[in-house]
Amino acid sequence: HSAAERADRMMDDLLDFTRARFGGGIHVEREPIDLDQLTQKLLAELRSAHPGRDLTVEAEGDTSGNWDPVRIAQLERNLLLNALAYSPAETKVRVQLHGGAHEVTLAVHNDGPPIPARRWESIFQPVQRAAAAAGRSVGLGLYIAQSIVHAHGGTISVMSQAGAGTTFEVRLPRSVSKRS
């Protein structure tokens, strides 16, 4: 069952890569959603698939906005699966949500080995990885995550350092941007 799900995700990633790279970007269907509720649901699914892992979410402020729920869930899933793959099983993976006046910030943190600063930009390119990970992927998760964020008019960045872990931070404007 898990092999079939992995193959399905790989096919979806390849289709999204093609759309993002050659088809003018990833299409989004905006509707009002609450990022905290969406995150809680996704974490429940991931806890079932990764029963030994400690996955937490902290939310502060209004986490609602006008986004594509399917694409935002895909973005979060990609970031969380990376966090799980690149961190020791005994460590916690944290999601932090912060609602600001005009945007919501989503941060996914893990305590895995650091990503060298020279790789921070290149890991968002297709078929790039920070390091070898357990399991198989086609190396498109972060590229697709970045494409989804850009389709919503937002930004994505990474900070990583020895002893402090790695955090991917996404800033999503609440309202429609001219980029989308």
PDB file of C-alpha atoms in Angstrom:
ATOM      1  CA  HIS A   1       0.000   0.000   0.000  1.00  0.00           C
ATOM      2  CA  SER A   2       2.762   2.473   0.932  1.00  0.00           C
ATOM      3  CA  ALA A   3       4.660   1.655  -2.293  1.00  0.00           C
ATOM      4  CA  ALA A   4       1.530   2.436  -4.320  1.00  0.00           C
ATOM      5  CA  GLU A   5       1.065   5.734  -2.444  1.00  0.00           C
ATOM      6  CA  ARG A   6       4.718   6.631  -3.036  1.00  0.00           C
ATOM      7  CA  ALA A   7       4.362   5.854  -6.769  1.00  0.00           C
ATOM      8  CA  ASP A   8       1.188   7.953  -6.906  1.00  0.00           C
ATOM      9  CA  ARG A   9       2.973  10.890  -5.217  1.00  0.00           C
ATOM     10  CA  MET A  10       5.881  10.561  -7.661  1.00  0.00           C
ATOM     11  CA  MET A  11       3.513  10.699 -10.644  1.00  0.00           C
ATOM     12  CA  ASP A  12       1.727  13.730  -9.175  1.00  0.00           C
ATOM     13  CA  ASP A  13       5.108  15.401  -8.577  1.00  0.00           C
ATOM     14  CA  LEU A  14       6.156  14.770 -12.177  1.00  0.00           C
ATOM     15  CA  LEU A  15       2.889  16.212 -13.484  1.00  0.00           C
ATOM     16  CA  ASP A  16       3.206  19.261 -11.225  1.00  0.00           C
ATOM     17  CA  PHE A  17       6.833  19.725 -12.250  1.00  0.00           C
ATOM     18  CA  THR A  18       5.793  19.736 -15.907  1.00  0.00           C
ATOM     19  CA  ARG A  19       3.015  22.267 -15.222  1.00  0.00           C
ATOM     20  CA  ALA A  20       5.262  24.486 -13.109  1.00  0.00           C
ATOM     21  CA  ARG A  21       8.263  24.380 -15.424  1.00  0.00           C
ATOM     22  CA  PHE A  22       6.675  24.315 -18.864  1.00  0.00           C
ATOM     23  CA  GLY A  23       2.984  25.091 -18.435  1.00  0.00           C
ATOM     24  CA  GLY A  24       3.066  28.578 -16.960  1.00  0.00           C
ATOM     25  CA  GLY A  25       2.988  27.650 -13.289  1.00  0.00           C
ATOM     26  CA  ILE A  26       0.796  25.724 -10.911  1.00  0.00           C
ATOM     27  CA  HIS A  27      -2.890  26.626 -11.066  1.00  0.00           C
ATOM     28  CA  VAL A  28      -4.610  27.436  -7.769  1.00  0.00           C
ATOM     29  CA  GLU A  29      -8.317  27.462  -6.897  1.00  0.00           C
ATOM     30  CA  ARG A  30      -8.665  29.898  -4.000  1.00  0.00           C
ATOM     31  CA  GLU A  31     -11.238  29.597  -1.262  1.00  0.00           C
ATOM     32  CA  PRO A  32     -11.390  30.695   2.364  1.00  0.00           C
ATOM     33  CA  ILE A  33      -9.532  28.223   4.599  1.00  0.00           C
ATOM     34  CA  ASP A  34      -8.036  28.091   8.068  1.00  0.00           C
ATOM     35  CA  LEU A  35      -4.414  26.960   7.913  1.00  0.00           C
ATOM     36  CA  ASP A  36      -4.472  25.700  11.510  1.00  0.00           C
ATOM     37  CA  GLN A  37      -7.411  23.370  10.799  1.00  0.00           C
ATOM     38  CA  LEU A  38      -5.803  22.144   7.571  1.00  0.00           C
ATOM     39  CA  THR A  39      -2.497  21.532   9.394  1.00  0.00           C
ATOM     40  CA  GLN A  40      -4.172  19.647  12.251  1.00  0.00           C
ATOM     41  CA  LYS A  41      -5.866  17.318   9.753  1.00  0.00           C
ATOM     42  CA  LEU A  42      -2.628  16.714   7.845  1.00  0.00           C
ATOM     43  CA  LEU A  43      -0.677  16.015  11.039  1.00  0.00           C
ATOM     44  CA  ALA A  44      -3.293  13.451  12.090  1.00  0.00           C
ATOM     45  CA  GLU A  45      -2.743  11.628   8.770  1.00  0.00           C
ATOM     46  CA  LEU A  46       1.039  11.783   9.101  1.00  0.00           C
ATOM     47  CA  ARG A  47       0.942  10.556  12.712  1.00  0.00           C
ATOM     48  CA  SER A  48      -0.885   7.449  11.465  1.00  0.00           C
ATOM     49  CA  ALA A  49       1.725   6.878   8.762  1.00  0.00           C
ATOM     50  CA  HIS A  50       4.661   7.645  11.123  1.00  0.00           C
ATOM     51  CA  PRO A  51       3.443   6.359  14.522  1.00  0.00           C
ATOM     52  CA  GLY A  52       6.809   6.723  16.283  1.00  0.00           C
ATOM     53  CA  ARG A  53       7.307  10.382  15.355  1.00  0.00           C
ATOM     54  CA  ASP A  54       6.492  13.402  17.496  1.00  0.00           C
ATOM     55  CA  LEU A  55       4.648  15.927  15.275  1.00  0.00           C
ATOM     56  CA  THR A  56       3.375  19.139  16.860  1.00  0.00           C
ATOM     57  CA  VAL A  57       1.693  22.340  15.748  1.00  0.00           C
ATOM     58  CA  GLU A  58       1.558  25.714  17.494  1.00  0.00           C
ATOM     59  CA  ALA A  59      -0.758  28.404  16.146  1.00  0.00           C
ATOM     60  CA  GLU A  60      -0.875  32.060  17.067  1.00  0.00           C
ATOM     61  CA  GLY A  61      -3.295  34.655  15.761  1.00  0.00           C
ATOM     62  CA  ASP A  62      -5.722  34.400  12.864  1.00  0.00           C
ATOM     63  CA  THR A  63      -4.507  31.676  10.492  1.00  0.00           C
ATOM     64  CA  SER A  64      -7.212  32.078   7.864  1.00  0.00           C
ATOM     65  CA  GLY A  65      -6.742  33.207   4.299  1.00  0.00           C
ATOM     66  CA  ASN A  66      -7.859  32.808   0.707  1.00  0.00           C
ATOM     67  CA  TRP A  67      -5.774  29.892  -0.618  1.00  0.00           C
ATOM     68  CA  ASP A  68      -6.120  26.626  -2.519  1.00  0.00           C
ATOM     69  CA  PRO A  69      -6.628  23.981   0.206  1.00  0.00           C
ATOM     70  CA  VAL A  70      -5.423  21.088  -1.974  1.00  0.00           C
ATOM     71  CA  ARG A  71      -2.234  22.915  -2.968  1.00  0.00           C
ATOM     72  CA  ILE A  72      -1.545  24.230   0.542  1.00  0.00           C
ATOM     73  CA  ALA A  73      -1.952  20.695   1.936  1.00  0.00           C
ATOM     74  CA  GLN A  74       0.468  19.479  -0.763  1.00  0.00           C
ATOM     75  CA  LEU A  75       2.941  22.206   0.221  1.00  0.00           C
ATOM     76  CA  GLU A  76       2.740  21.277   3.895  1.00  0.00           C
ATOM     77  CA  ARG A  77       2.950  17.547   3.138  1.00  0.00           C
ATOM     78  CA  ASN A  78       6.117  18.075   1.076  1.00  0.00           C
ATOM     79  CA  LEU A  79       7.746  20.126   3.834  1.00  0.00           C
ATOM     80  CA  LEU A  80       6.696  17.712   6.568  1.00  0.00           C
ATOM     81  CA  LEU A  81       7.776  14.588   4.672  1.00  0.00           C
ATOM     82  CA  ASN A  82      11.180  16.222   4.123  1.00  0.00           C
ATOM     83  CA  ALA A  83      11.402  17.072   7.818  1.00  0.00           C
ATOM     84  CA  LEU A  84      10.603  13.465   8.712  1.00  0.00           C
ATOM     85  CA  ALA A  85      13.036  12.034   6.157  1.00  0.00           C
ATOM     86  CA  TYR A  86      15.981  14.253   7.113  1.00  0.00           C
ATOM     87  CA  SER A  87      15.771  14.117  10.901  1.00  0.00           C
ATOM     88  CA  PRO A  88      16.423  11.382  13.455  1.00  0.00           C
ATOM     89  CA  ALA A  89      13.356   9.331  14.397  1.00  0.00           C
ATOM     90  CA  GLU A  90      13.618  10.307  18.068  1.00  0.00           C
ATOM     91  CA  THR A  91      13.405  14.039  17.350  1.00  0.00           C
ATOM     92  CA  LYS A  92      10.347  16.271  17.134  1.00  0.00           C
ATOM     93  CA  VAL A  93       9.048  17.893  13.959  1.00  0.00           C
ATOM     94  CA  ARG A  94       7.308  21.209  14.702  1.00  0.00           C
ATOM     95  CA  VAL A  95       4.915  23.318  12.690  1.00  0.00           C
ATOM     96  CA  GLN A  96       4.458  26.911  13.785  1.00  0.00           C
ATOM     97  CA  LEU A  97       1.736  29.146  12.376  1.00  0.00           C
ATOM     98  CA  HIS A  98       1.568  32.870  12.965  1.00  0.00           C
ATOM     99  CA  GLY A  99      -1.207  35.093  11.685  1.00  0.00           C
ATOM    100  CA  GLY A 100      -0.071  38.643  10.976  1.00  0.00           C
ATOM    101  CA  ALA A 101      -2.021  41.610   9.686  1.00  0.00           C
ATOM    102  CA  HIS A 102      -1.650  40.780   5.977  1.00  0.00           C
ATOM    103  CA  GLU A 103      -0.071  37.320   5.860  1.00  0.00           C
ATOM    104  CA  VAL A 104       0.225  33.996   7.634  1.00  0.00           C
ATOM    105  CA  THR A 105       3.639  32.501   8.329  1.00  0.00           C
ATOM    106  CA  LEU A 106       4.082  28.731   8.289  1.00  0.00           C
ATOM    107  CA  ALA A 107       7.343  27.326   9.663  1.00  0.00           C
ATOM    108  CA  VAL A 108       8.296  23.632   9.582  1.00  0.00           C
ATOM    109  CA  HIS A 109      11.247  22.763  11.833  1.00  0.00           C
ATOM    110  CA  ASN A 110      13.270  19.585  12.338  1.00  0.00           C
ATOM    111  CA  ASP A 111      16.404  18.794  14.354  1.00  0.00           C
ATOM    112  CA  GLY A 112      18.246  16.956  11.606  1.00  0.00           C
ATOM    113  CA  PRO A 113      21.738  17.682  10.332  1.00  0.00           C
ATOM    114  CA  PRO A 114      22.169  21.169   8.873  1.00  0.00           C
ATOM    115  CA  ILE A 115      21.871  22.010   5.202  1.00  0.00           C
ATOM    116  CA  PRO A 116      25.045  23.870   4.173  1.00  0.00           C
ATOM    117  CA  ALA A 117      24.313  27.558   3.457  1.00  0.00           C
ATOM    118  CA  ARG A 118      25.753  27.210  -0.050  1.00  0.00           C
ATOM    119  CA  ARG A 119      22.884  24.764  -0.836  1.00  0.00           C
ATOM    120  CA  TRP A 120      19.991  26.891   0.469  1.00  0.00           C
ATOM    121  CA  GLU A 121      19.047  28.261  -2.939  1.00  0.00           C
ATOM    122  CA  SER A 122      19.774  25.142  -5.001  1.00  0.00           C
ATOM    123  CA  ILE A 123      17.562  22.814  -2.935  1.00  0.00           C
ATOM    124  CA  PHE A 124      14.546  24.535  -4.462  1.00  0.00           C
ATOM    125  CA  GLN A 125      15.688  23.488  -7.939  1.00  0.00           C
ATOM    126  CA  PRO A 126      14.359  20.273  -9.518  1.00  0.00           C
ATOM    127  CA  VAL A 127      16.115  17.005  -8.671  1.00  0.00           C
ATOM    128  CA  GLN A 128      18.168  18.556  -5.862  1.00  0.00           C
ATOM    129  CA  ARG A 129      18.479  17.250  -2.330  1.00  0.00           C
ATOM    130  CA  ALA A 130      20.349  18.484   0.716  1.00  0.00           C
ATOM    131  CA  ALA A 131      21.545  14.937   1.457  1.00  0.00           C
ATOM    132  CA  ALA A 132      20.653  11.328   0.763  1.00  0.00           C
ATOM    133  CA  ALA A 133      17.430  10.369   2.516  1.00  0.00           C
ATOM    134  CA  ALA A 134      15.821   7.106   3.361  1.00  0.00           C
ATOM    135  CA  GLY A 135      13.112   6.196   0.875  1.00  0.00           C
ATOM    136  CA  ARG A 136      12.774   7.132  -2.744  1.00  0.00           C
ATOM    137  CA  SER A 137      11.720  10.370  -4.326  1.00  0.00           C
ATOM    138  CA  VAL A 138      12.312  12.112  -7.606  1.00  0.00           C
ATOM    139  CA  GLY A 139      13.672  15.228  -5.884  1.00  0.00           C
ATOM    140  CA  LEU A 140      10.841  17.567  -6.841  1.00  0.00           C
ATOM    141  CA  GLY A 141       9.166  18.205  -3.478  1.00  0.00           C
ATOM    142  CA  LEU A 142      10.845  21.508  -2.633  1.00  0.00           C
ATOM    143  CA  TYR A 143      10.627  22.764  -6.219  1.00  0.00           C
ATOM    144  CA  ILE A 144       6.883  22.068  -6.209  1.00  0.00           C
ATOM    145  CA  ALA A 145       6.536  23.581  -2.722  1.00  0.00           C
ATOM    146  CA  GLN A 146       8.200  26.769  -3.969  1.00  0.00           C
ATOM    147  CA  SER A 147       5.971  26.788  -7.082  1.00  0.00           C
ATOM    148  CA  ILE A 148       2.842  26.479  -4.908  1.00  0.00           C
ATOM    149  CA  VAL A 149       4.023  29.297  -2.645  1.00  0.00           C
ATOM    150  CA  HIS A 150       4.771  31.544  -5.634  1.00  0.00           C
ATOM    151  CA  ALA A 151       1.365  30.738  -7.167  1.00  0.00           C
ATOM    152  CA  HIS A 152      -0.152  32.161  -3.965  1.00  0.00           C
ATOM    153  CA  GLY A 153       2.044  35.286  -4.128  1.00  0.00           C
ATOM    154  CA  GLY A 154       4.156  34.168  -1.172  1.00  0.00           C
ATOM    155  CA  THR A 155       7.766  33.437  -0.326  1.00  0.00           C
ATOM    156  CA  ILE A 156       9.664  30.420   1.000  1.00  0.00           C
ATOM    157  CA  SER A 157      13.076  30.336   2.640  1.00  0.00           C
ATOM    158  CA  VAL A 158      15.278  27.996   4.649  1.00  0.00           C
ATOM    159  CA  MET A 159      17.502  28.504   7.678  1.00  0.00           C
ATOM    160  CA  SER A 160      19.723  25.676   8.873  1.00  0.00           C
ATOM    161  CA  GLN A 161      22.554  25.435  11.356  1.00  0.00           C
ATOM    162  CA  ALA A 162      24.323  22.789  13.401  1.00  0.00           C
ATOM    163  CA  GLY A 163      22.707  22.336  16.790  1.00  0.00           C
ATOM    164  CA  ALA A 164      19.645  24.384  15.822  1.00  0.00           C
ATOM    165  CA  GLY A 165      18.171  22.208  13.061  1.00  0.00           C
ATOM    166  CA  THR A 166      16.452  23.294   9.869  1.00  0.00           C
ATOM    167  CA  THR A 167      13.415  25.522   9.417  1.00  0.00           C
ATOM    168  CA  PHE A 168      11.524  26.137   6.202  1.00  0.00           C
ATOM    169  CA  GLU A 169       9.508  29.335   6.461  1.00  0.00           C
ATOM    170  CA  VAL A 170       6.598  30.156   4.172  1.00  0.00           C
ATOM    171  CA  ARG A 171       4.862  33.541   4.081  1.00  0.00           C
ATOM    172  CA  LEU A 172       1.409  33.487   2.494  1.00  0.00           C
ATOM    173  CA  PRO A 173      -0.470  36.731   1.860  1.00  0.00           C
ATOM    174  CA  ARG A 174      -4.103  36.478   2.949  1.00  0.00           C
ATOM    175  CA  SER A 175      -5.425  38.140  -0.189  1.00  0.00           C
ATOM    176  CA  VAL A 176      -4.939  37.605  -3.897  1.00  0.00           C
ATOM    177  CA  SER A 177      -1.620  38.803  -5.243  1.00  0.00           C
ATOM    178  CA  LYS A 178      -0.859  40.085  -8.739  1.00  0.00           C
ATOM    179  CA  ARG A 179       1.517  37.100  -9.204  1.00  0.00           C
ATOM    180  CA  SER A 180      -1.224  34.490  -9.139  1.00  0.00           C
TER     181      SER A 180
END
